[in-house]
Structures are given as C-alpha cells and as structure tokens.
Amino acid sequence: MQAKAIKDYIETHGYEGIRLKAVFFDMDGVLFNSMPYHAEAWHQVMKQYGMNLSREEAYMHEGRTGASTINIVSLRDRGHEATPEEIEEIYAEKSRLFNLNPPAAPMAGAWELLQQVKADGLMRVVVTGSGQLSLLERLNYHFPDMFVRELMVTAFDVKYGKPDPEPYLMALRKADVLPFEAIVVENAPLGVRAARAAGLFTIAVNTGPLPVSALTSEGADLVYPSMDSLAAGWEELYRQMK
Ligand code: CA
C-alpha cells in the first residue's frame, strides 16, 4: 500500500521519482512528546479567560502562532478579536502553564528512525515554529550527532510560519535540495498543509488524538500511527526513494 501511494504520488506530480537526499523533521509531536503539555496548557488558559478550546481542538491549531490561535477562539466565543495586551497576557500565561511540566521526553521511535536516516547518508533538517534558545542543545542531548545549527529552521528564521510554506521552502534552501530530493515528517494538520504547499512529499505520524482524516484532508501522502511504526517501516520505504 505504501509503495503504491508513492507511485501514485510520483505519477500525479510528474516527478521522475523521488531521489532522496534529506529528511525534514518537525519537532513538537515528532521528535519530542510535548504536544499533550501544549494542548493542556491551551485548554486551561482559555478557560481562565472565559473561552473554550478543547484539548483536541488545540491539536488542530498546532503550528499556528499563539496570537492567531487566541484570535480564532476569541472571535468565535466572544465575537471579537483579542487586544494586543490580552494576547500578550494570555500567551504568557499559556507559556507559564506549559513550563510547569517537566521537559518533554523524546518521542518513542524517533532515535531509531534518525539512526537509520543517518546510516542511509541522508541529511537531517529540523523545521519548527519553536523559538527556544536552547533548542539545539536539547536536540544534541537527546539525539547526539544528528543535527547541526546550519540545518535548522526555527521561529527566528521565518516571518509567517506554518501553515505558510515558508519554513519548508527555507529548509529546501538551507539543505540546497529540490522538492523531489526531500521528504517531510509532520504530525499536525497545519504542518502537513505547509509541507504540501512547499511541494514536498509528506509523511504524517498521527501521534495525537486526531482522526487520520485530519491529516489526509491536508494532503498527507502517507500516514503512520506512530514514530515507532515509521521507524519499523523505514527501510522498505527508503528502498523506493533512492
Ligand atoms: Ca508538530
């Protein structure tokens, strides 16, 4: 089924074929199991401010800027957007709640997948909306010798962020590869939308509570239920992409 999906994709898109050189990894929900903390913090902070954002809906918004998420909910629940002061306050409180948690653990299967990708001689690029200063240190601690600063796209690099294709277009430039030479691993619907808009073959890992249709409707080319299952299926997949 996976082989057929790739064949269909290549026929539809008119590529001669994927000639894989790089794998672009999203971070939250792909490399780290941090999304439950984000979803809970969003749910709690909106409740504090008299609005309702379910944990599941927080997953649907994953990848948006904080301001954009707050305004969407405010418009729906209160009939108007939040003021800049409110946005700042709500987002600061959301971050405070998030930071009460212990550091998120690496996602099960991420290290196993990265080791295979590296052994296959492929570049590893992180493409995240996160802007934590200690990002690279944290990645190096959990995934030693997998990532370098030059091959990272973070909040500091982009103006629009996901679901705009900008972060993935920048990843293509940083890695100096063409769209058929790279694939994306994403967990969020809006992340899938960004990657597909950049013309990239996109593997979704459904590590959260959303139905698979939330990912396929955004154009995910393949969906795996977990990073573990992608790691287990990687060599078969890669054989068709080199
Ligand atoms: Ca994510």
PDB file of C-alpha atoms and ligand atoms in Angstrom:
ATOM      1  CA  MET A   1       0.000   0.000   0.000  1.00  0.00           C
ATOM      2  CA  GLN A   2       2.821   2.344   0.873  1.00  0.00           C
ATOM      3  CA  ALA A   3       4.672   1.534  -2.323  1.00  0.00           C
ATOM      4  CA  LYS A   4       1.512   2.225  -4.298  1.00  0.00           C
ATOM      5  CA  ALA A   5       0.992   5.558  -2.555  1.00  0.00           C
ATOM      6  CA  ILE A   6       4.472   6.660  -3.547  1.00  0.00           C
ATOM      7  CA  LYS A   7       3.961   5.501  -7.126  1.00  0.00           C
ATOM      8  CA  ASP A   8       0.632   7.357  -7.318  1.00  0.00           C
ATOM      9  CA  TYR A   9       2.211  10.466  -5.878  1.00  0.00           C
ATOM     10  CA  ILE A  10       5.045  10.462  -8.373  1.00  0.00           C
ATOM     11  CA  GLU A  11       2.653   9.914 -11.289  1.00  0.00           C
ATOM     12  CA  THR A  12       0.328  12.675 -10.102  1.00  0.00           C
ATOM     13  CA  HIS A  13       3.119  15.156  -9.567  1.00  0.00           C
ATOM     14  CA  GLY A  14       5.063  14.304 -12.681  1.00  0.00           C
ATOM     15  CA  TYR A  15       8.315  13.773 -10.856  1.00  0.00           C
ATOM     16  CA  GLU A  16      10.772  11.394 -12.440  1.00  0.00           C
ATOM     17  CA  GLY A  17      10.916   9.960  -8.976  1.00  0.00           C
ATOM     18  CA  ILE A  18      11.969  10.845  -5.520  1.00  0.00           C
ATOM     19  CA  ARG A  19      15.744  10.785  -5.187  1.00  0.00           C
ATOM     20  CA  LEU A  20      16.033  11.218  -1.505  1.00  0.00           C
ATOM     21  CA  LYS A  21      18.814  13.356  -0.055  1.00  0.00           C
ATOM     22  CA  ALA A  22      17.210  14.960   3.002  1.00  0.00           C
ATOM     23  CA  VAL A  23      14.514  14.336   5.598  1.00  0.00           C
ATOM     24  CA  PHE A  24      12.844  17.375   7.182  1.00  0.00           C
ATOM     25  CA  PHE A  25      11.659  16.710  10.722  1.00  0.00           C
ATOM     26  CA  ASP A  26       9.055  18.752  12.551  1.00  0.00           C
ATOM     27  CA  MET A  27       9.859  18.836  16.272  1.00  0.00           C
ATOM     28  CA  ASP A  28       6.871  19.017  18.699  1.00  0.00           C
ATOM     29  CA  GLY A  29       4.866  15.811  18.339  1.00  0.00           C
ATOM     30  CA  VAL A  30       7.515  14.228  16.083  1.00  0.00           C
ATOM     31  CA  LEU A  31      10.876  14.325  17.878  1.00  0.00           C
ATOM     32  CA  PHE A  32       9.530  15.235  21.326  1.00  0.00           C
ATOM     33  CA  ASN A  33       6.311  14.148  23.034  1.00  0.00           C
ATOM     34  CA  SER A  34       5.457  17.705  24.013  1.00  0.00           C
ATOM     35  CA  MET A  35       2.002  18.116  22.485  1.00  0.00           C
ATOM     36  CA  PRO A  36      -0.026  16.795  25.450  1.00  0.00           C
ATOM     37  CA  TYR A  37       1.508  19.594  27.569  1.00  0.00           C
ATOM     38  CA  HIS A  38       0.769  22.236  24.918  1.00  0.00           C
ATOM     39  CA  ALA A  39      -2.828  21.085  24.455  1.00  0.00           C
ATOM     40  CA  GLU A  40      -3.487  21.026  28.198  1.00  0.00           C
ATOM     41  CA  ALA A  41      -1.925  24.486  28.711  1.00  0.00           C
ATOM     42  CA  TRP A  42      -4.044  25.925  25.878  1.00  0.00           C
ATOM     43  CA  HIS A  43      -7.194  24.349  27.276  1.00  0.00           C
ATOM     44  CA  GLN A  44      -6.545  25.681  30.799  1.00  0.00           C
ATOM     45  CA  VAL A  45      -5.526  29.196  29.831  1.00  0.00           C
ATOM     46  CA  MET A  46      -8.551  29.739  27.610  1.00  0.00           C
ATOM     47  CA  LYS A  47     -10.807  28.501  30.417  1.00  0.00           C
ATOM     48  CA  GLN A  48      -9.202  31.044  32.756  1.00  0.00           C
ATOM     49  CA  TYR A  49     -10.133  33.762  30.278  1.00  0.00           C
ATOM     50  CA  GLY A  50     -13.718  32.546  29.851  1.00  0.00           C
ATOM     51  CA  MET A  51     -13.201  30.881  26.462  1.00  0.00           C
ATOM     52  CA  ASN A  52     -13.369  27.276  25.398  1.00  0.00           C
ATOM     53  CA  LEU A  53     -10.604  25.497  23.496  1.00  0.00           C
ATOM     54  CA  SER A  54     -10.792  21.721  23.845  1.00  0.00           C
ATOM     55  CA  ARG A  55      -7.572  19.753  24.014  1.00  0.00           C
ATOM     56  CA  GLU A  56      -8.408  18.111  20.699  1.00  0.00           C
ATOM     57  CA  GLU A  57      -9.007  21.475  19.025  1.00  0.00           C
ATOM     58  CA  ALA A  58      -5.616  22.621  20.314  1.00  0.00           C
ATOM     59  CA  TYR A  59      -4.127  19.834  18.195  1.00  0.00           C
ATOM     60  CA  MET A  60      -5.990  21.152  15.160  1.00  0.00           C
ATOM     61  CA  HIS A  61      -4.355  24.574  15.685  1.00  0.00           C
ATOM     62  CA  GLU A  62      -0.881  23.136  16.302  1.00  0.00           C
ATOM     63  CA  GLY A  63       1.704  25.098  14.361  1.00  0.00           C
ATOM     64  CA  ARG A  64      -0.180  28.397  14.327  1.00  0.00           C
ATOM     65  CA  THR A  65       1.260  31.388  16.129  1.00  0.00           C
ATOM     66  CA  GLY A  66      -0.135  31.961  19.624  1.00  0.00           C
ATOM     67  CA  ALA A  67      -1.776  35.232  18.565  1.00  0.00           C
ATOM     68  CA  SER A  68      -3.566  33.566  15.677  1.00  0.00           C
ATOM     69  CA  THR A  69      -4.895  30.745  17.867  1.00  0.00           C
ATOM     70  CA  ILE A  70      -6.122  33.206  20.520  1.00  0.00           C
ATOM     71  CA  ASN A  71      -7.885  35.373  17.939  1.00  0.00           C
ATOM     72  CA  ILE A  72      -9.658  32.462  16.273  1.00  0.00           C
ATOM     73  CA  VAL A  73     -11.102  31.338  19.616  1.00  0.00           C
ATOM     74  CA  SER A  74     -11.869  34.871  20.806  1.00  0.00           C
ATOM     75  CA  LEU A  75     -13.745  35.672  17.614  1.00  0.00           C
ATOM     76  CA  ARG A  76     -15.794  32.504  17.956  1.00  0.00           C
ATOM     77  CA  ASP A  77     -16.541  32.692  21.689  1.00  0.00           C
ATOM     78  CA  ARG A  78     -16.734  36.472  22.223  1.00  0.00           C
ATOM     79  CA  GLY A  79     -17.468  37.848  18.764  1.00  0.00           C
ATOM     80  CA  HIS A  80     -14.311  39.960  18.627  1.00  0.00           C
ATOM     81  CA  GLU A  81     -10.555  39.523  18.419  1.00  0.00           C
ATOM     82  CA  ALA A  82      -8.367  39.859  21.489  1.00  0.00           C
ATOM     83  CA  THR A  83      -6.487  43.105  22.098  1.00  0.00           C
ATOM     84  CA  PRO A  84      -2.687  43.019  21.710  1.00  0.00           C
ATOM     85  CA  GLU A  85      -2.405  43.367  25.514  1.00  0.00           C
ATOM     86  CA  GLU A  86      -4.744  40.397  26.059  1.00  0.00           C
ATOM     87  CA  ILE A  87      -2.845  38.320  23.539  1.00  0.00           C
ATOM     88  CA  GLU A  88       0.414  39.029  25.317  1.00  0.00           C
ATOM     89  CA  GLU A  89      -1.092  38.203  28.711  1.00  0.00           C
ATOM     90  CA  ILE A  90      -2.838  35.022  27.584  1.00  0.00           C
ATOM     91  CA  TYR A  91       0.207  33.762  25.727  1.00  0.00           C
ATOM     92  CA  ALA A  92       2.498  34.482  28.696  1.00  0.00           C
ATOM     93  CA  GLU A  93       0.148  32.529  30.946  1.00  0.00           C
ATOM     94  CA  LYS A  94      -0.035  29.664  28.452  1.00  0.00           C
ATOM     95  CA  SER A  95       3.765  29.512  28.380  1.00  0.00           C
ATOM     96  CA  ARG A  96       3.883  29.597  32.194  1.00  0.00           C
ATOM     97  CA  LEU A  97       1.457  26.665  32.435  1.00  0.00           C
ATOM     98  CA  PHE A  98       3.411  24.742  29.766  1.00  0.00           C
ATOM     99  CA  ASN A  99       6.683  25.314  31.620  1.00  0.00           C
ATOM    100  CA  LEU A 100       5.288  23.836  34.861  1.00  0.00           C
ATOM    101  CA  ASN A 101       5.697  20.454  33.173  1.00  0.00           C
ATOM    102  CA  PRO A 102       8.952  18.505  33.172  1.00  0.00           C
ATOM    103  CA  PRO A 103      10.881  18.708  29.865  1.00  0.00           C
ATOM    104  CA  ALA A 104       9.080  16.621  27.250  1.00  0.00           C
ATOM    105  CA  ALA A 105      10.577  13.199  26.580  1.00  0.00           C
ATOM    106  CA  PRO A 106      11.837  12.219  23.133  1.00  0.00           C
ATOM    107  CA  MET A 107       9.134  10.533  21.061  1.00  0.00           C
ATOM    108  CA  ALA A 108       9.375   6.738  21.113  1.00  0.00           C
ATOM    109  CA  GLY A 109      10.876   5.594  17.814  1.00  0.00           C
ATOM    110  CA  ALA A 110      12.450   8.961  16.926  1.00  0.00           C
ATOM    111  CA  TRP A 111      16.002   7.891  17.769  1.00  0.00           C
ATOM    112  CA  GLU A 112      15.583   4.583  15.905  1.00  0.00           C
ATOM    113  CA  LEU A 113      14.353   6.419  12.814  1.00  0.00           C
ATOM    114  CA  LEU A 114      17.110   9.061  12.956  1.00  0.00           C
ATOM    115  CA  GLN A 115      19.799   6.406  13.182  1.00  0.00           C
ATOM    116  CA  GLN A 116      18.522   4.729  10.030  1.00  0.00           C
ATOM    117  CA  VAL A 117      18.185   8.015   8.171  1.00  0.00           C
ATOM    118  CA  LYS A 118      21.760   8.889   9.087  1.00  0.00           C
ATOM    119  CA  ALA A 119      23.070   5.442   8.130  1.00  0.00           C
ATOM    120  CA  ASP A 120      21.387   5.903   4.742  1.00  0.00           C
ATOM    121  CA  GLY A 121      23.535   9.012   4.261  1.00  0.00           C
ATOM    122  CA  LEU A 122      20.622  11.453   4.323  1.00  0.00           C
ATOM    123  CA  MET A 123      20.651  14.999   5.706  1.00  0.00           C
ATOM    124  CA  ARG A 124      18.501  15.630   8.785  1.00  0.00           C
ATOM    125  CA  VAL A 125      16.846  19.047   8.975  1.00  0.00           C
ATOM    126  CA  VAL A 126      14.668  20.322  11.848  1.00  0.00           C
ATOM    127  CA  VAL A 127      11.788  22.588  10.798  1.00  0.00           C
ATOM    128  CA  THR A 128       9.973  24.016  13.801  1.00  0.00           C
ATOM    129  CA  GLY A 129       7.959  27.037  14.850  1.00  0.00           C
ATOM    130  CA  SER A 130       9.607  26.855  18.245  1.00  0.00           C
ATOM    131  CA  GLY A 131      11.970  29.637  19.258  1.00  0.00           C
ATOM    132  CA  GLN A 132      13.561  28.234  22.395  1.00  0.00           C
ATOM    133  CA  LEU A 133      17.172  29.367  22.590  1.00  0.00           C
ATOM    134  CA  SER A 134      18.312  26.025  23.988  1.00  0.00           C
ATOM    135  CA  LEU A 135      16.749  24.070  21.131  1.00  0.00           C
ATOM    136  CA  LEU A 136      19.966  22.781  19.537  1.00  0.00           C
ATOM    137  CA  GLU A 137      21.470  21.859  22.913  1.00  0.00           C
ATOM    138  CA  ARG A 138      18.355  19.892  23.766  1.00  0.00           C
ATOM    139  CA  LEU A 139      18.337  18.144  20.380  1.00  0.00           C
ATOM    140  CA  ASN A 140      22.030  17.289  20.737  1.00  0.00           C
ATOM    141  CA  TYR A 141      21.488  15.957  24.230  1.00  0.00           C
ATOM    142  CA  HIS A 142      18.725  13.529  23.211  1.00  0.00           C
ATOM    143  CA  PHE A 143      19.830  12.857  19.616  1.00  0.00           C
ATOM    144  CA  PRO A 144      23.642  13.144  19.615  1.00  0.00           C
ATOM    145  CA  ASP A 145      25.367  13.887  16.274  1.00  0.00           C
ATOM    146  CA  MET A 146      22.081  14.097  14.382  1.00  0.00           C
ATOM    147  CA  PHE A 147      21.546  17.832  13.888  1.00  0.00           C
ATOM    148  CA  VAL A 148      23.643  20.917  13.139  1.00  0.00           C
ATOM    149  CA  ARG A 149      22.750  24.580  13.509  1.00  0.00           C
ATOM    150  CA  GLU A 150      23.075  25.271   9.765  1.00  0.00           C
ATOM    151  CA  LEU A 151      20.328  22.733   9.022  1.00  0.00           C
ATOM    152  CA  MET A 152      17.631  24.065  11.298  1.00  0.00           C
ATOM    153  CA  VAL A 153      14.654  26.305  10.578  1.00  0.00           C
ATOM    154  CA  THR A 154      13.199  27.842  13.754  1.00  0.00           C
ATOM    155  CA  ALA A 155      10.951  30.745  14.794  1.00  0.00           C
ATOM    156  CA  PHE A 156      13.977  33.023  14.332  1.00  0.00           C
ATOM    157  CA  ASP A 157      14.239  32.240  10.609  1.00  0.00           C
ATOM    158  CA  VAL A 158      10.714  32.840   9.382  1.00  0.00           C
ATOM    159  CA  LYS A 159       8.176  35.614   9.147  1.00  0.00           C
ATOM    160  CA  TYR A 160       4.911  33.729   8.645  1.00  0.00           C
ATOM    161  CA  GLY A 161       5.428  30.212   9.978  1.00  0.00           C
ATOM    162  CA  LYS A 162       3.226  27.188   9.314  1.00  0.00           C
ATOM    163  CA  PRO A 163       0.715  26.707   7.684  1.00  0.00           C
ATOM    164  CA  ASP A 164       2.526  29.009   5.249  1.00  0.00           C
ATOM    165  CA  PRO A 165       5.008  27.000   3.129  1.00  0.00           C
ATOM    166  CA  GLU A 166       7.765  29.456   4.122  1.00  0.00           C
ATOM    167  CA  PRO A 167       9.517  27.252   6.746  1.00  0.00           C
ATOM    168  CA  TYR A 168       9.737  24.290   4.366  1.00  0.00           C
ATOM    169  CA  LEU A 169      10.841  26.449   1.440  1.00  0.00           C
ATOM    170  CA  MET A 170      13.597  27.767   3.682  1.00  0.00           C
ATOM    171  CA  ALA A 171      14.551  24.204   4.631  1.00  0.00           C
ATOM    172  CA  LEU A 172      14.928  23.399   0.912  1.00  0.00           C
ATOM    173  CA  ARG A 173      17.266  26.386   0.534  1.00  0.00           C
ATOM    174  CA  LYS A 174      19.300  25.589   3.642  1.00  0.00           C
ATOM    175  CA  ALA A 175      19.732  21.949   2.627  1.00  0.00           C
ATOM    176  CA  ASP A 176      20.276  23.034  -1.008  1.00  0.00           C
ATOM    177  CA  VAL A 177      17.961  20.345  -2.355  1.00  0.00           C
ATOM    178  CA  LEU A 178      14.974  20.257  -4.714  1.00  0.00           C
ATOM    179  CA  PRO A 179      11.456  19.224  -3.626  1.00  0.00           C
ATOM    180  CA  PHE A 180      11.807  15.707  -5.055  1.00  0.00           C
ATOM    181  CA  GLU A 181      15.033  15.239  -3.084  1.00  0.00           C
ATOM    182  CA  ALA A 182      13.419  15.721   0.318  1.00  0.00           C
ATOM    183  CA  ILE A 183      10.520  14.397   2.356  1.00  0.00           C
ATOM    184  CA  VAL A 184       8.827  15.728   5.480  1.00  0.00           C
ATOM    185  CA  VAL A 185       7.818  14.044   8.740  1.00  0.00           C
ATOM    186  CA  GLU A 186       4.978  16.014  10.374  1.00  0.00           C
ATOM    187  CA  ASN A 187       2.299  15.309  12.971  1.00  0.00           C
ATOM    188  CA  ALA A 188      -0.015  18.327  12.695  1.00  0.00           C
ATOM    189  CA  PRO A 189      -2.664  19.075  10.047  1.00  0.00           C
ATOM    190  CA  LEU A 190      -1.336  22.616   9.542  1.00  0.00           C
ATOM    191  CA  GLY A 191       2.222  21.324   9.353  1.00  0.00           C
ATOM    192  CA  VAL A 192       1.152  18.899   6.627  1.00  0.00           C
ATOM    193  CA  ARG A 193      -0.533  21.791   4.806  1.00  0.00           C
ATOM    194  CA  ALA A 194       2.689  23.849   4.945  1.00  0.00           C
ATOM    195  CA  ALA A 195       4.840  20.984   3.687  1.00  0.00           C
ATOM    196  CA  ARG A 196       2.485  20.094   0.836  1.00  0.00           C
ATOM    197  CA  ALA A 197       2.264  23.762  -0.166  1.00  0.00           C
ATOM    198  CA  ALA A 198       6.058  23.690  -0.500  1.00  0.00           C
ATOM    199  CA  GLY A 199       5.683  20.774  -2.937  1.00  0.00           C
ATOM    200  CA  LEU A 200       7.122  18.158  -0.614  1.00  0.00           C
ATOM    201  CA  PHE A 201       6.225  14.507  -0.167  1.00  0.00           C
ATOM    202  CA  THR A 202       4.813  14.437   3.355  1.00  0.00           C
ATOM    203  CA  ILE A 203       4.681  11.578   5.820  1.00  0.00           C
ATOM    204  CA  ALA A 204       2.291  12.227   8.677  1.00  0.00           C
ATOM    205  CA  VAL A 205       2.734  10.476  12.010  1.00  0.00           C
ATOM    206  CA  ASN A 206      -0.523  10.567  13.908  1.00  0.00           C
ATOM    207  CA  THR A 207       0.944  10.887  17.403  1.00  0.00           C
ATOM    208  CA  GLY A 208      -2.017  12.836  18.821  1.00  0.00           C
ATOM    209  CA  PRO A 209      -5.755  12.217  19.277  1.00  0.00           C
ATOM    210  CA  LEU A 210      -6.948  13.399  15.840  1.00  0.00           C
ATOM    211  CA  PRO A 211      -8.632  11.159  13.262  1.00  0.00           C
ATOM    212  CA  VAL A 212      -6.411  10.160  10.317  1.00  0.00           C
ATOM    213  CA  SER A 213      -8.711  12.203   8.063  1.00  0.00           C
ATOM    214  CA  ALA A 214      -7.442  15.417   9.730  1.00  0.00           C
ATOM    215  CA  LEU A 215      -4.068  14.631   8.150  1.00  0.00           C
ATOM    216  CA  THR A 216      -5.110  13.114   4.826  1.00  0.00           C
ATOM    217  CA  SER A 217      -7.501  16.006   4.144  1.00  0.00           C
ATOM    218  CA  GLU A 218      -4.492  18.338   4.272  1.00  0.00           C
ATOM    219  CA  GLY A 219      -2.717  16.199   1.685  1.00  0.00           C
ATOM    220  CA  ALA A 220      -0.542  13.852   3.729  1.00  0.00           C
ATOM    221  CA  ASP A 221       0.940  11.326   1.267  1.00  0.00           C
ATOM    222  CA  LEU A 222       1.362   8.598   3.872  1.00  0.00           C
ATOM    223  CA  VAL A 223       0.125   8.282   7.449  1.00  0.00           C
ATOM    224  CA  TYR A 224       1.775   6.180  10.132  1.00  0.00           C
ATOM    225  CA  PRO A 225       0.181   5.729  13.560  1.00  0.00           C
ATOM    226  CA  SER A 226       3.428   6.461  15.435  1.00  0.00           C
ATOM    227  CA  MET A 227       7.119   7.248  15.081  1.00  0.00           C
ATOM    228  CA  ASP A 228       7.761   3.648  16.169  1.00  0.00           C
ATOM    229  CA  SER A 229       5.852   2.320  13.175  1.00  0.00           C
ATOM    230  CA  LEU A 230       7.610   4.718  10.786  1.00  0.00           C
ATOM    231  CA  ALA A 231      10.981   3.600  12.172  1.00  0.00           C
ATOM    232  CA  ALA A 232       9.963  -0.039  11.646  1.00  0.00           C
ATOM    233  CA  GLY A 233       8.805   0.628   8.079  1.00  0.00           C
ATOM    234  CA  TRP A 234      11.611   2.989   7.096  1.00  0.00           C
ATOM    235  CA  GLU A 235      13.932   0.691   5.128  1.00  0.00           C
ATOM    236  CA  GLU A 236      11.107  -0.586   2.951  1.00  0.00           C
ATOM    237  CA  LEU A 237      10.022   2.975   2.289  1.00  0.00           C
ATOM    238  CA  TYR A 238      13.539   4.215   1.602  1.00  0.00           C
ATOM    239  CA  ARG A 239      14.245   1.496  -0.961  1.00  0.00           C
ATOM    240  CA  GLN A 240      11.636   3.149  -3.178  1.00  0.00           C
ATOM    241  CA  MET A 241      13.038   6.625  -2.792  1.00  0.00           C
ATOM    242  CA  LYS A 242      16.690   6.302  -3.636  1.00  0.00           C
TER     243      LYS A 242
HETATM  244 CA    CA B   1       4.332  19.335  15.352  1.00  0.00          CA
END
